[in-house]
XYZ file of C-alpha atoms in Angstrom:
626
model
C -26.311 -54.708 -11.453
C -27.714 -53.561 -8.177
C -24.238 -53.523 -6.871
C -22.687 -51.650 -9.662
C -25.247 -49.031 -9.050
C -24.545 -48.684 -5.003
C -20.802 -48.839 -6.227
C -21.078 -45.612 -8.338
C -24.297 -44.186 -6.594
C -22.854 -43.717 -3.048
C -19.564 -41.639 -4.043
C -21.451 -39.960 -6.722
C -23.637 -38.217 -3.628
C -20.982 -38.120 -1.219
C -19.219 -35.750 -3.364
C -22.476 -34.383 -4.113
C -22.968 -32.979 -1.183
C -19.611 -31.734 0.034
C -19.146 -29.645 -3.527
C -22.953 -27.982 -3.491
C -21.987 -27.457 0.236
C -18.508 -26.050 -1.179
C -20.312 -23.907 -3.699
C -22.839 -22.390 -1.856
C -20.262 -21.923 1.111
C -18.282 -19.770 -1.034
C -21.123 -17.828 -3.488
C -23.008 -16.931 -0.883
C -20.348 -16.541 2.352
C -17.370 -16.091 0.742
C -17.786 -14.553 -2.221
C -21.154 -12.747 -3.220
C -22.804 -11.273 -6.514
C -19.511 -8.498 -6.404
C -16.881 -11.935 -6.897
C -14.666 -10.152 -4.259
C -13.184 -12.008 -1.729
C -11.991 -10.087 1.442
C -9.929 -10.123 4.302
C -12.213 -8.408 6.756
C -11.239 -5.385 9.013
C -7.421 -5.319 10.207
C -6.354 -2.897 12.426
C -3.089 -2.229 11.185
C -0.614 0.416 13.216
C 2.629 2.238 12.854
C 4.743 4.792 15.065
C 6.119 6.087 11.690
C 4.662 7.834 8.518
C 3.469 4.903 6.836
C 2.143 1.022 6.322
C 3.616 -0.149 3.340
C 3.116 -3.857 1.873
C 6.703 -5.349 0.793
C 6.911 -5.123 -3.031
C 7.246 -9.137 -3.462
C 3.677 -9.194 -1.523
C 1.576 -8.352 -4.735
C 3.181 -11.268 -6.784
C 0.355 -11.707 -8.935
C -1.773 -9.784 -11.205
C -5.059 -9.833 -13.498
C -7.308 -9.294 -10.775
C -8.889 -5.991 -9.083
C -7.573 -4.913 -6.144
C -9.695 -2.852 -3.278
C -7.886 -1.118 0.162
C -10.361 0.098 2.071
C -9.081 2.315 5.141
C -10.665 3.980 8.149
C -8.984 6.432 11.015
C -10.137 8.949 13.410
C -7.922 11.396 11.823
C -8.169 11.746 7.989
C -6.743 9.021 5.922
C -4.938 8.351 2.844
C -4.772 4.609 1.142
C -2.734 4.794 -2.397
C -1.352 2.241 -4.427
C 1.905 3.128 -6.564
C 4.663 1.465 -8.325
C 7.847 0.554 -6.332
C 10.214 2.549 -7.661
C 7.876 5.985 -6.436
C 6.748 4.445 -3.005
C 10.496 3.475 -2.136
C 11.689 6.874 -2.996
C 8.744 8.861 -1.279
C 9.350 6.946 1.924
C 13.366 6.916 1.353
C 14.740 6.946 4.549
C 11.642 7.405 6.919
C 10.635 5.409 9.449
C 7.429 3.010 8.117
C 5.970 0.142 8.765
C 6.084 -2.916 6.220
C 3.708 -5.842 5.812
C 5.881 -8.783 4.769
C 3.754 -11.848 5.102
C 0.130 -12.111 4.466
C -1.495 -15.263 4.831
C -5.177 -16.044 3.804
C -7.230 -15.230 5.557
C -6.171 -12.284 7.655
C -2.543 -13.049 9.576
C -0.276 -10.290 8.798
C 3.496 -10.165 9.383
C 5.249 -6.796 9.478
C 8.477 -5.591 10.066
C 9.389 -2.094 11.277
C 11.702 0.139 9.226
C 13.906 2.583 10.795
C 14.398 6.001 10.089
C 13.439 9.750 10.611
C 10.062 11.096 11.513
C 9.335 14.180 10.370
C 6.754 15.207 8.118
C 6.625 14.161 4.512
C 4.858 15.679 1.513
C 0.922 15.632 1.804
C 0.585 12.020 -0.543
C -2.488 13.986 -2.266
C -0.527 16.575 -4.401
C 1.899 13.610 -6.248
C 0.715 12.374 -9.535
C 2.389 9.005 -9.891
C -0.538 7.266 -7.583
C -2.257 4.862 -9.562
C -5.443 4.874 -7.477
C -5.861 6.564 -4.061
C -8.047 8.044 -1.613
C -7.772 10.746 0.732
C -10.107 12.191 3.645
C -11.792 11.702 6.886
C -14.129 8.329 7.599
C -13.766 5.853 5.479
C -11.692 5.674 1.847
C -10.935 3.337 -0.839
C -9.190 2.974 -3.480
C -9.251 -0.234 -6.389
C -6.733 -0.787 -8.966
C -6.508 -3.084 -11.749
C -3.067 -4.828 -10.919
C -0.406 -5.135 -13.467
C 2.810 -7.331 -13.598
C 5.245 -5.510 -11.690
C 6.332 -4.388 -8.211
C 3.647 -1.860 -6.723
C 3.198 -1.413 -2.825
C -0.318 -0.270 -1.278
C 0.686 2.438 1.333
C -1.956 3.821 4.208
C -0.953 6.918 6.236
C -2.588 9.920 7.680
C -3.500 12.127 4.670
C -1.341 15.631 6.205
C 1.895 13.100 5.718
C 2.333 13.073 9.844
C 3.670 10.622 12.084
C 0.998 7.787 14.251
C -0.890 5.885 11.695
C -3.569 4.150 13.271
C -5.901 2.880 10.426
C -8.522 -0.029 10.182
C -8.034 -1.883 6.718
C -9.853 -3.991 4.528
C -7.840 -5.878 1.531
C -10.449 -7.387 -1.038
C -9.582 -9.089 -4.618
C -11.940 -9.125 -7.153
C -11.536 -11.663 -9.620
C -14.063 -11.487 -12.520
C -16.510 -14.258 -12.485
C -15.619 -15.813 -9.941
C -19.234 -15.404 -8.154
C -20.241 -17.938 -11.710
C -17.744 -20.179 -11.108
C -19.132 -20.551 -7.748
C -22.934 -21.302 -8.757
C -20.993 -23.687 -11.429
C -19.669 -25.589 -8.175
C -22.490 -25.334 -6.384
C -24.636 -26.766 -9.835
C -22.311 -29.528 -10.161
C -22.293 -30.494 -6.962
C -26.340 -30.933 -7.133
C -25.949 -33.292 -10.728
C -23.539 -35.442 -9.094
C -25.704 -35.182 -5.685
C -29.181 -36.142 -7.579
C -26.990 -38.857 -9.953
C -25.833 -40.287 -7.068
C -29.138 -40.433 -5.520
C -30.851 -41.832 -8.775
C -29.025 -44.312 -8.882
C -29.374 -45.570 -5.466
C -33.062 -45.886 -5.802
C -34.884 -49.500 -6.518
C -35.733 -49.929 -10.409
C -38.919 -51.673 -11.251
C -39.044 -55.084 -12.494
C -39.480 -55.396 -16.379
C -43.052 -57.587 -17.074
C -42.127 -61.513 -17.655
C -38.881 -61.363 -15.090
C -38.747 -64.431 -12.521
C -39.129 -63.232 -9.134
C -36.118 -65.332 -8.199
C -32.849 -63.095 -10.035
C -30.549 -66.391 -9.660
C -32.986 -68.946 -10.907
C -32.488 -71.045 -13.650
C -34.902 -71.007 -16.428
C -34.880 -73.916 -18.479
C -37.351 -75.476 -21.457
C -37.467 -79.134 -23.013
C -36.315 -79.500 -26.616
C -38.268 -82.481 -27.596
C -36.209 -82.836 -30.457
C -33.135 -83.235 -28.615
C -34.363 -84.366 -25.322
C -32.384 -82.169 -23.521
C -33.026 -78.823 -21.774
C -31.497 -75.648 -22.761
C -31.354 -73.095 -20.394
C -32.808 -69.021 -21.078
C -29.747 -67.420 -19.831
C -25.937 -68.064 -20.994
C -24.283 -70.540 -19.182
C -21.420 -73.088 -18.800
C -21.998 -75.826 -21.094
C -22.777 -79.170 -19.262
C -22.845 -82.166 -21.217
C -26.239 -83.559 -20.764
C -26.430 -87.450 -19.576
C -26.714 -89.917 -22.087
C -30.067 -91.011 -22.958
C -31.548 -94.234 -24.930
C -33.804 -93.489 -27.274
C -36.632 -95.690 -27.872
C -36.642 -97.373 -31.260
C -39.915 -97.785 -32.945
C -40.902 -100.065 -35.861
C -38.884 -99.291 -39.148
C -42.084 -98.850 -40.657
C -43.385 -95.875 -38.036
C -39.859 -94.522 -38.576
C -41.154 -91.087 -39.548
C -39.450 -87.894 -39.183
C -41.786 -85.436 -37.336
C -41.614 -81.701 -36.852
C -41.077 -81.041 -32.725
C -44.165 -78.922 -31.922
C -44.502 -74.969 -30.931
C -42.304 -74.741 -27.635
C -43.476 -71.516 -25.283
C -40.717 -70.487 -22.852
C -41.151 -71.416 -19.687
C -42.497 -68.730 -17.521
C -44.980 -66.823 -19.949
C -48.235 -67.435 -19.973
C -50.333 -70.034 -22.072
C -51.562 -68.667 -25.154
C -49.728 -64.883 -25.179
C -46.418 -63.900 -26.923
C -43.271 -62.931 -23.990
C -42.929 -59.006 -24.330
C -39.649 -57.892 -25.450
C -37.846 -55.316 -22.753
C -38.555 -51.950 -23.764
C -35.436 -50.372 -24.981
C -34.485 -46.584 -26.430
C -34.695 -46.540 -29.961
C -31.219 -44.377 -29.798
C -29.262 -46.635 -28.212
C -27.990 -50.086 -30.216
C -28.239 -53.150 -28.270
C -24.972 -55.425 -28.332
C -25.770 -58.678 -28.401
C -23.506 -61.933 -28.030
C -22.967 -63.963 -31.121
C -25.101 -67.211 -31.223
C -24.411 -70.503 -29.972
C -24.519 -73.399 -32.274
C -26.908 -76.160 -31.980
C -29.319 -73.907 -30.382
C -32.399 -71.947 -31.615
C -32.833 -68.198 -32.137
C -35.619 -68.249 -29.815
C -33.317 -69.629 -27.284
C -30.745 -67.147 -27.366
C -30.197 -64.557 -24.522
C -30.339 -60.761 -25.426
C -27.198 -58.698 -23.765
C -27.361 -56.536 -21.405
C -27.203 -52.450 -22.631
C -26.134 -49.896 -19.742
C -27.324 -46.420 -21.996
C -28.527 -44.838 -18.598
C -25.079 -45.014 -17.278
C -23.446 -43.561 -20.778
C -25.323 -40.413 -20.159
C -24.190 -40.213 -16.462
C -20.454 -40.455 -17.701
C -21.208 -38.166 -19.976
C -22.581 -35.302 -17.935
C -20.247 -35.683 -15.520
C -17.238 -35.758 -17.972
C -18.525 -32.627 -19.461
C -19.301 -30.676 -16.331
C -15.318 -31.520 -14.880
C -14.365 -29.948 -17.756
C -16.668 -26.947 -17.252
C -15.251 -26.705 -13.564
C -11.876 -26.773 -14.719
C -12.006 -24.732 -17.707
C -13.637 -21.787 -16.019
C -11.517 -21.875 -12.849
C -8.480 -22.098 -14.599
C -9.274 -18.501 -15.976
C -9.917 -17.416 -12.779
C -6.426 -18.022 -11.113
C -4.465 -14.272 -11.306
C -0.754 -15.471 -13.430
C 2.292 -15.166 -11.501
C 3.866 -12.208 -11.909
C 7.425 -12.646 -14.675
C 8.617 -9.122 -15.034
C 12.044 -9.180 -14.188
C 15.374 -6.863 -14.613
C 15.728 -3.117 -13.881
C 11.862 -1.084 -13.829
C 11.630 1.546 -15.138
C 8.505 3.740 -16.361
C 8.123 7.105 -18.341
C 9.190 10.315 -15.839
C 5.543 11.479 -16.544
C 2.365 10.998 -18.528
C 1.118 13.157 -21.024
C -1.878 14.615 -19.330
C 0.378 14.642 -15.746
C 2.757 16.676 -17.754
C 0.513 19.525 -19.091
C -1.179 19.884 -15.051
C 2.517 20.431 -14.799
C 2.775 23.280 -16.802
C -0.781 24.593 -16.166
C 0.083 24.402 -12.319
C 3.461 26.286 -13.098
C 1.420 29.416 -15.105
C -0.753 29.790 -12.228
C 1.971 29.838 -9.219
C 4.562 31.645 -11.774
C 2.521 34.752 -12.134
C 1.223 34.722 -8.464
C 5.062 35.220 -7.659
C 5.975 37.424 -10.336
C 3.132 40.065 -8.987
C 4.107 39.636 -5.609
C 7.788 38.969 -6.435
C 7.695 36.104 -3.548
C 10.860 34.436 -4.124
C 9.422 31.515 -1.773
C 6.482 30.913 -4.008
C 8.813 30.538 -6.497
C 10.398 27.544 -4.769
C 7.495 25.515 -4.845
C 7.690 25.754 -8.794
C 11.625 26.198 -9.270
C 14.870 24.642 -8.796
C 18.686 25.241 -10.134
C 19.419 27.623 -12.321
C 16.137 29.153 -13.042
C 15.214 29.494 -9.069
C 18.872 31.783 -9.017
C 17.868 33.575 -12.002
C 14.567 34.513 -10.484
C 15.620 35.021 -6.954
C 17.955 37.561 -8.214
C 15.230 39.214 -10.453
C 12.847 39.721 -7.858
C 15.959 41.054 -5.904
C 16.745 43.506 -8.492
C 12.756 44.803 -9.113
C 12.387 45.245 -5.085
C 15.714 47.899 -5.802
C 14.668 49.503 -9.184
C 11.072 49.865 -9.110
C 10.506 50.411 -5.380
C 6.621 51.217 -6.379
C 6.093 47.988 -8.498
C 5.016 49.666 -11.698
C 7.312 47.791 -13.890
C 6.511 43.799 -12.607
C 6.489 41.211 -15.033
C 2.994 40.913 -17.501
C 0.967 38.136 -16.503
C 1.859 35.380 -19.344
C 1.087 31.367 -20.266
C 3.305 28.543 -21.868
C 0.994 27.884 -24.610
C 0.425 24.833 -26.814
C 3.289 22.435 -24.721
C 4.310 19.504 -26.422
C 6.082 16.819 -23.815
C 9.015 14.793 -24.271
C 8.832 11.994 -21.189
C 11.833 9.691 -21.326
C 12.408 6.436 -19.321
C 13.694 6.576 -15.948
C 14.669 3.373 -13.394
C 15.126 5.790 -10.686
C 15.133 9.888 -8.995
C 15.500 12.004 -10.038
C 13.237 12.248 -13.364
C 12.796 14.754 -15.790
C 10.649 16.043 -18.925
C 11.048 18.406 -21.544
C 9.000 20.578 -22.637
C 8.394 22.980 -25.687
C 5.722 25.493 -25.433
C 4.557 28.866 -27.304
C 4.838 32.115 -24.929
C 1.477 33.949 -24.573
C 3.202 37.787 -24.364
C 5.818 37.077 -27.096
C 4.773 35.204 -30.097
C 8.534 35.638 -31.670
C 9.805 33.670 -29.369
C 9.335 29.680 -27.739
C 9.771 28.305 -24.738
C 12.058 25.183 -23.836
C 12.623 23.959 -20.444
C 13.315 20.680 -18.391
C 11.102 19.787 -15.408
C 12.820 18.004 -12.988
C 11.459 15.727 -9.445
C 14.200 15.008 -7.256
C 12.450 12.184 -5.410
C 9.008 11.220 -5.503
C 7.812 13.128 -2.447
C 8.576 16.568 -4.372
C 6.735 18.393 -6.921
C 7.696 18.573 -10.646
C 9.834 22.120 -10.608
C 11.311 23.978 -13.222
C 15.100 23.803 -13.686
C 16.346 24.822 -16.996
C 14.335 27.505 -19.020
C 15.122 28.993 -22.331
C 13.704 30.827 -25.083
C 14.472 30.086 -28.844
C 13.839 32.148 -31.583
C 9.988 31.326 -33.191
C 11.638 30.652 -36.109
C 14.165 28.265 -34.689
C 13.693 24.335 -35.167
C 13.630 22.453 -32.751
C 14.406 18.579 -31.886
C 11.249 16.202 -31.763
C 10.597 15.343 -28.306
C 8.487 12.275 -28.822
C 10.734 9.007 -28.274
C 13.541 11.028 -26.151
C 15.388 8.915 -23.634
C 18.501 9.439 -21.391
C 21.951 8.903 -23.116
C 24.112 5.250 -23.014
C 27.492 4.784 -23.313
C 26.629 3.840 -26.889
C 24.641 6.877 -27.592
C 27.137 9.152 -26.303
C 30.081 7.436 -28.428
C 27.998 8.522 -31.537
C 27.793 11.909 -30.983
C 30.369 14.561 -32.039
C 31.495 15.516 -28.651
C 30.477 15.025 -25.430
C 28.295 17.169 -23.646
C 30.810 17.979 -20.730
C 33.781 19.049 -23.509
C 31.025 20.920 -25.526
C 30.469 23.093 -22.287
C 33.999 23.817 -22.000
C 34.515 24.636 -25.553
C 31.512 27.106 -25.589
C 33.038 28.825 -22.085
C 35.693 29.372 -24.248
C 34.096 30.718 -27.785
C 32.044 32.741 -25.789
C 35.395 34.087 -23.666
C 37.424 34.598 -26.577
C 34.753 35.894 -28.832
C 34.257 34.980 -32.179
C 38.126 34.998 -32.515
C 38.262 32.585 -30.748
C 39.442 29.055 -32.544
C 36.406 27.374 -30.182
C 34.474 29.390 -32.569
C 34.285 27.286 -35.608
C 32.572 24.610 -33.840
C 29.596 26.143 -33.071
C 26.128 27.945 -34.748
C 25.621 30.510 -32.590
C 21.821 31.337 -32.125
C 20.570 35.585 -32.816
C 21.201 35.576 -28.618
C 24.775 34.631 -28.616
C 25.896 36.977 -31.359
C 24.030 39.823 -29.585
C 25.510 38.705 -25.844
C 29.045 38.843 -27.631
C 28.353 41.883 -29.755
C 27.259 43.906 -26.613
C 30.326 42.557 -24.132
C 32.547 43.949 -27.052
C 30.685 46.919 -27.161
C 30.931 47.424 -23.276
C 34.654 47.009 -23.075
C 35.286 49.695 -25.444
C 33.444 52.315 -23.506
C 34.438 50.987 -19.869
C 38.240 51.395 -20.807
C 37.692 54.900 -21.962
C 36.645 55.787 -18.240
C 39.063 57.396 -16.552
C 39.034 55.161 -13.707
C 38.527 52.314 -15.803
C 42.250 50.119 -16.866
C 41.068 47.238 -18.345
C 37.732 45.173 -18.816
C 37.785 41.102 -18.700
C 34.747 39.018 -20.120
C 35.471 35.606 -18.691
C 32.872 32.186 -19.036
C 32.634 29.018 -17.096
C 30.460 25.804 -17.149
C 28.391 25.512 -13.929
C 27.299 22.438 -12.728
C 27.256 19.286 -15.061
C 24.752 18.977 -18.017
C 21.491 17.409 -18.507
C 21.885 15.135 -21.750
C 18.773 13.762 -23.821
C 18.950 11.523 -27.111
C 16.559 12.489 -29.662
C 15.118 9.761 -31.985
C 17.763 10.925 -35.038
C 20.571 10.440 -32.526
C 21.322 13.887 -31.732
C 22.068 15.233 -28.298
C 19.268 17.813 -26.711
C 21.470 19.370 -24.132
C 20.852 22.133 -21.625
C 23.132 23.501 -19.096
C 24.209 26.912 -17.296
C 27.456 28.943 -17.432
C 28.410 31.690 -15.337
C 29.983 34.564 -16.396
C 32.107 37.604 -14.396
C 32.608 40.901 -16.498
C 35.496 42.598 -14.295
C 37.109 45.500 -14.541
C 40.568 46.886 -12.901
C 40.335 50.101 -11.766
C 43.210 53.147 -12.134
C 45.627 52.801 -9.794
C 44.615 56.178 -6.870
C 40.695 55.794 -7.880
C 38.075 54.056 -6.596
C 34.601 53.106 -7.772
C 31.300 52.488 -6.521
C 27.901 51.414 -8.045
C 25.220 54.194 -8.081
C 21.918 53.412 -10.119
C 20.982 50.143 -12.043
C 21.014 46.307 -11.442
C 24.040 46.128 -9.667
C 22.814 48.410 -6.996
C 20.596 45.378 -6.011
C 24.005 43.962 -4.653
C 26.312 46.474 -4.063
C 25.212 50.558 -3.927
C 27.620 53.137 -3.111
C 30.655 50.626 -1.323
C 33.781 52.124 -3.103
C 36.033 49.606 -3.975
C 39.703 50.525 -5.239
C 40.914 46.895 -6.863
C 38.130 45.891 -9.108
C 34.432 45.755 -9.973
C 32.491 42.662 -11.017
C 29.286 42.106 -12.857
C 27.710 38.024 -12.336
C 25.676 36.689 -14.287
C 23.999 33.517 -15.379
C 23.475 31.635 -18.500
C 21.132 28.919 -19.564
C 21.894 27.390 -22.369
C 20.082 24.885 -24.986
C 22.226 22.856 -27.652
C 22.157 20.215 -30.324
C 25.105 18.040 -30.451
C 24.808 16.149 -33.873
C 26.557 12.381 -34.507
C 30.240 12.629 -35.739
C 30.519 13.795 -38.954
C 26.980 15.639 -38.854
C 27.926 18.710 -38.735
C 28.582 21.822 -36.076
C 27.284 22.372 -32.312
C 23.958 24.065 -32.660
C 23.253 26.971 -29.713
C 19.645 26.972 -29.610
C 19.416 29.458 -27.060
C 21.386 31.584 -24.744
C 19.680 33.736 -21.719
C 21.007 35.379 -19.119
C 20.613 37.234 -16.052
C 22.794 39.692 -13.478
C 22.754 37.660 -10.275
C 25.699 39.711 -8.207
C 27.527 42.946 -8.073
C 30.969 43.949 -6.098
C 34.187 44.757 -6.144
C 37.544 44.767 -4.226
């Protein structure tokens, strides 16, 4: 048995001692009481805007990321999905980490482009985590299956990034899996060592482990030995024949085996009253007391035991540990905007909107504007700067109020959300407009803008997404020939066959009520032949699929009132709007009113019923003639 025990003893502490070195290598080196394992500082450098990892660098998730950053100039580290770091970068030049191998060699590759300045990172809401300032910042991030880039760059958005970075990954527990190495490694180290110790000798054992103990049987006149052997047939021995008449059987006396002392019992080997002793089946022909007990190994049970159960400790815990392969796969794609990103939208838009208003700063207005509600107000401001030379008559200071978003699913710029709001100064009337970012470096900007009736219903915004083929085959018309078809109603009048398939909202009826109103009394001036009301679509419309399968569309139209003048005359603008554009050039041919529509309709599925015009508003954005 000794050499059984050196057998299992000396590997048992060999690989004692390398895993509690292991363990308390990496829980107390590596590792630490945070369970964040780090890369140390990299410097990390680029001529362009930018250092971006690759998207296929993050390939795994279900642990906590940390980016630490330092620069002499302030710094910003930010970690964002794909889809918004690609398009904020778009076609600048950057640099991107494509390799990173543990523990700190880094492979980049530099991507060409332009240099100038980007967007501040700081104002953009589609950062997951980020930092921003002078010294030192970090930012940490839960990571997610999916392709997300960690980006570093000097917080104005300038060229020269010249950053020292830190990359750690926390993985929860993993400072307890290490003390679990580290207290295996000291069982199997102390196992190993037990066992390699010298045991003491049990009372009664021969000093001599290969001797043979033997005892005469007088009865058989043969000696049996103590410990199972080989049987050996025993020579052949004459026994001496007494007289018949002492012919006597007699009992063979008390036999003591050999080895224990003269007039005291052999002590049995103590042995654990929880562990059953196996022992062989008995030979024939020989006596109980003659019989060798088997050999138990409990001690060595309990080793197998404990180190059975403490593998599967190791295993079970570290197997938790390891961060799962990332699976998402086919096109991304993730909601235009949160909720509570949305309403910092709209809260960010009262607060610039009547800044510009007061001032009637048409380039304030482009930080919060775009498309057809940027011309409308340009041309406002344009008009008020002409009329009301002494600002007395600017625009009351008003709120969207109570807005309810509508954020559908987007795979790519630009993205857009509607939104439905109350209107502080005018509680007969609501507010429905799309926000719109072009790429992910802009701000969210208002681009369509109307205002329904209070009593109007409106389409539920929650669960609105952007049209497929399938939705749009549903639907009753398509939004491009429903823009055409209203040019035309709204051309022709209610006359106009175009006419029946529409509901025209309170605005439209007034709008065509007044233009009919307007030609009458322009072709009874002298100088005045005939007046022309013509529509057009402008631009292409922005489509959205409510939950019921109806189509939320918005889009523009332009419209040019003209009118011929008498042969011999001419005509000239003298007081009102138009003088914003055109005061006191006579013009002989013609004069023209522009203006510009927004629009907001509700194309039901075929067989649903008519068009709905939700809203029409306008505004006079040019004045001429010929």
């Amino acid at each position: 048995m000794r050499f059984v025990r050196v057998t299992l003893g000396l590997p048992l502490a060999l690989v004692g001692v390398v895993v509690t070195l292991a363990g308390a290598a990496s829980a107390f080196w590596l590792v630490g009481p945070d369970s964040t394992v780090d890369t140390g500082e990299q410097r990390l450098t680029s001529r362009g805007l930018a250092v971006a990892t690759a998207p296929n660098l993050l390939d795994r998730h279900g642990f906590t990321l940390h980016v630490t950053a330092a620069s002499s100039r302030p710094v910003f580290v930010g970690v964002g999905h794909d889809l918004d770091v690609s398009s904020y970068l778009g076609r600048s030049a950057y640099t991107r980490v494509v390799r990173f191998d543990l523990p700190s060699d880094f492979a980049t590759q530099e991507m060409k482009g332009a240099t100038g300045r980007l967007n501040p990172p700081t104002g953009l809401d589609w950062w997951l985590a980020d930092a921003a300032g002078p010294g030192e910042r970090s930012a940490e991030w839960e990571t997610e299956d999916g392709a997300y880039d960690v980006v570093v760059m000097n917080a104005d958005g300038t060229p020269g990034v010249d950053a020292t970075v830190t990359f750690g990954v926390e993985l929860k527990g993993l400072f307890g899996i290490c003390l679990v190495v580290l207290g295996v490694g000291l069982i199997l180290l102390f196992l190993g060592v037990w066992l390699l110790l010298p045991r003491r000798r049990q009372p009664g054992a021969t000093s001599t482990p290969t001797q043979q103990q033997t005892t005469p049987y007088a009865g058989a006149g043969v000696q049996y030995p103590l410990v199972p052997q080989a049987p050996v047939s025993p020579p052949p021995v004459k026994p001496v024949e007494a007289p018949e008449e002492e012919r006597q059987p007699v009992a063979p006396p008390p036999v003591k085996p050999v080895g224990a002392p003269v007039g005291k019992e052999q002590p049995e080997p103590d042995e654990p009253e929880d562990e059953p002793t196996r022992r062989p089946e008995p030979v024939p022909g020989i006596p109980p007391q003659y019989q060798a007990p088997a050999y138990s190994p409990p001690r060595l049970k309990r080793v197998g035991g404990l180190l059975t159960g403490g593998m599967l400790l190791l295993t079970a815990t570290g197997c938790v540990a390891i961060p799962q392969q990332n699976t998402s796969s086919g096109p991304v794609t993730r909601a235009a905007v949160t909720v509570a990103d949305g309403l910092v939208a709209v809260q960010k838009y009262n607060e610039l909107n009547n800044r510009a208003n007061q001032a009637r700063d048409a380039k304030l207005s482009e930080a919060i504007e775009t498309g057809p509600t940027l011309a409308m107000t340009r041309a406002g401001y344009q008009i008020g700067r002409k009329t009301d030379e002494a600002g007395k008559d600017k625009v009351k200071p008003f709120t969207y109020t109570q807005p309810s978003i509508g954020a559908p699913q987007y795979g790519s710029y630009p993205m857009r959300f509607v939104v439905a709001s109350g209107v502080s100064t005018s509680p007969d009337s609501k507010q429905l407009g799309v926000w719109e970012r072009a790429t992910a470096g802009d701000p969210w900007t208002l681009k369509y803008s109307v205002y329904p009736s209070a009593s109007m219903k409106l389409p539920p915004l929650e669960g609105l997404r952007t049209p497929t083929k399938a939705d749009m085959s549903k639907l009753a018309s398509l939004p491009q020939t429903a823009a055409a078809n209203l040019a035309a109603y709204l051309t022709g009048g209610p006359q106009s066959p175009q006419a029946a398939l529409f509901t025209p909202s309170p605005g439209t009826d007034s709008l065509l009520n007044q233009r009919a109103k307007d030609k009458i009394a322009d072709t009874k001036k002298p100088y005045i032949a005939t007046a022309i009301d013509t529509f057009r679509p402008s631009g292409d419309p922005l489509t959205f699929i409510t939950p019921n399968g109806e189509a939320l569309v918005f889009l523009a139209l332009t419209e040019q009132y003209l009118q011929h003048i008498e042969p011999g005359s001419n005509a000239y603008w003298t007081s009102g709007p138009p003088t914003a554009f055109s005061s006191y050039v006579k013009y002989t041919q013609t004069l023209h009113q522009d203006y510009l529509h927004q629009l907001a309709l509700v194309i039901p599925a075929k067989g649903q019923g008519k068009i709905q015009i939700l809203s029409l508003d306008g505004q006079l954005v040019g004045a001429g003639g010929s």
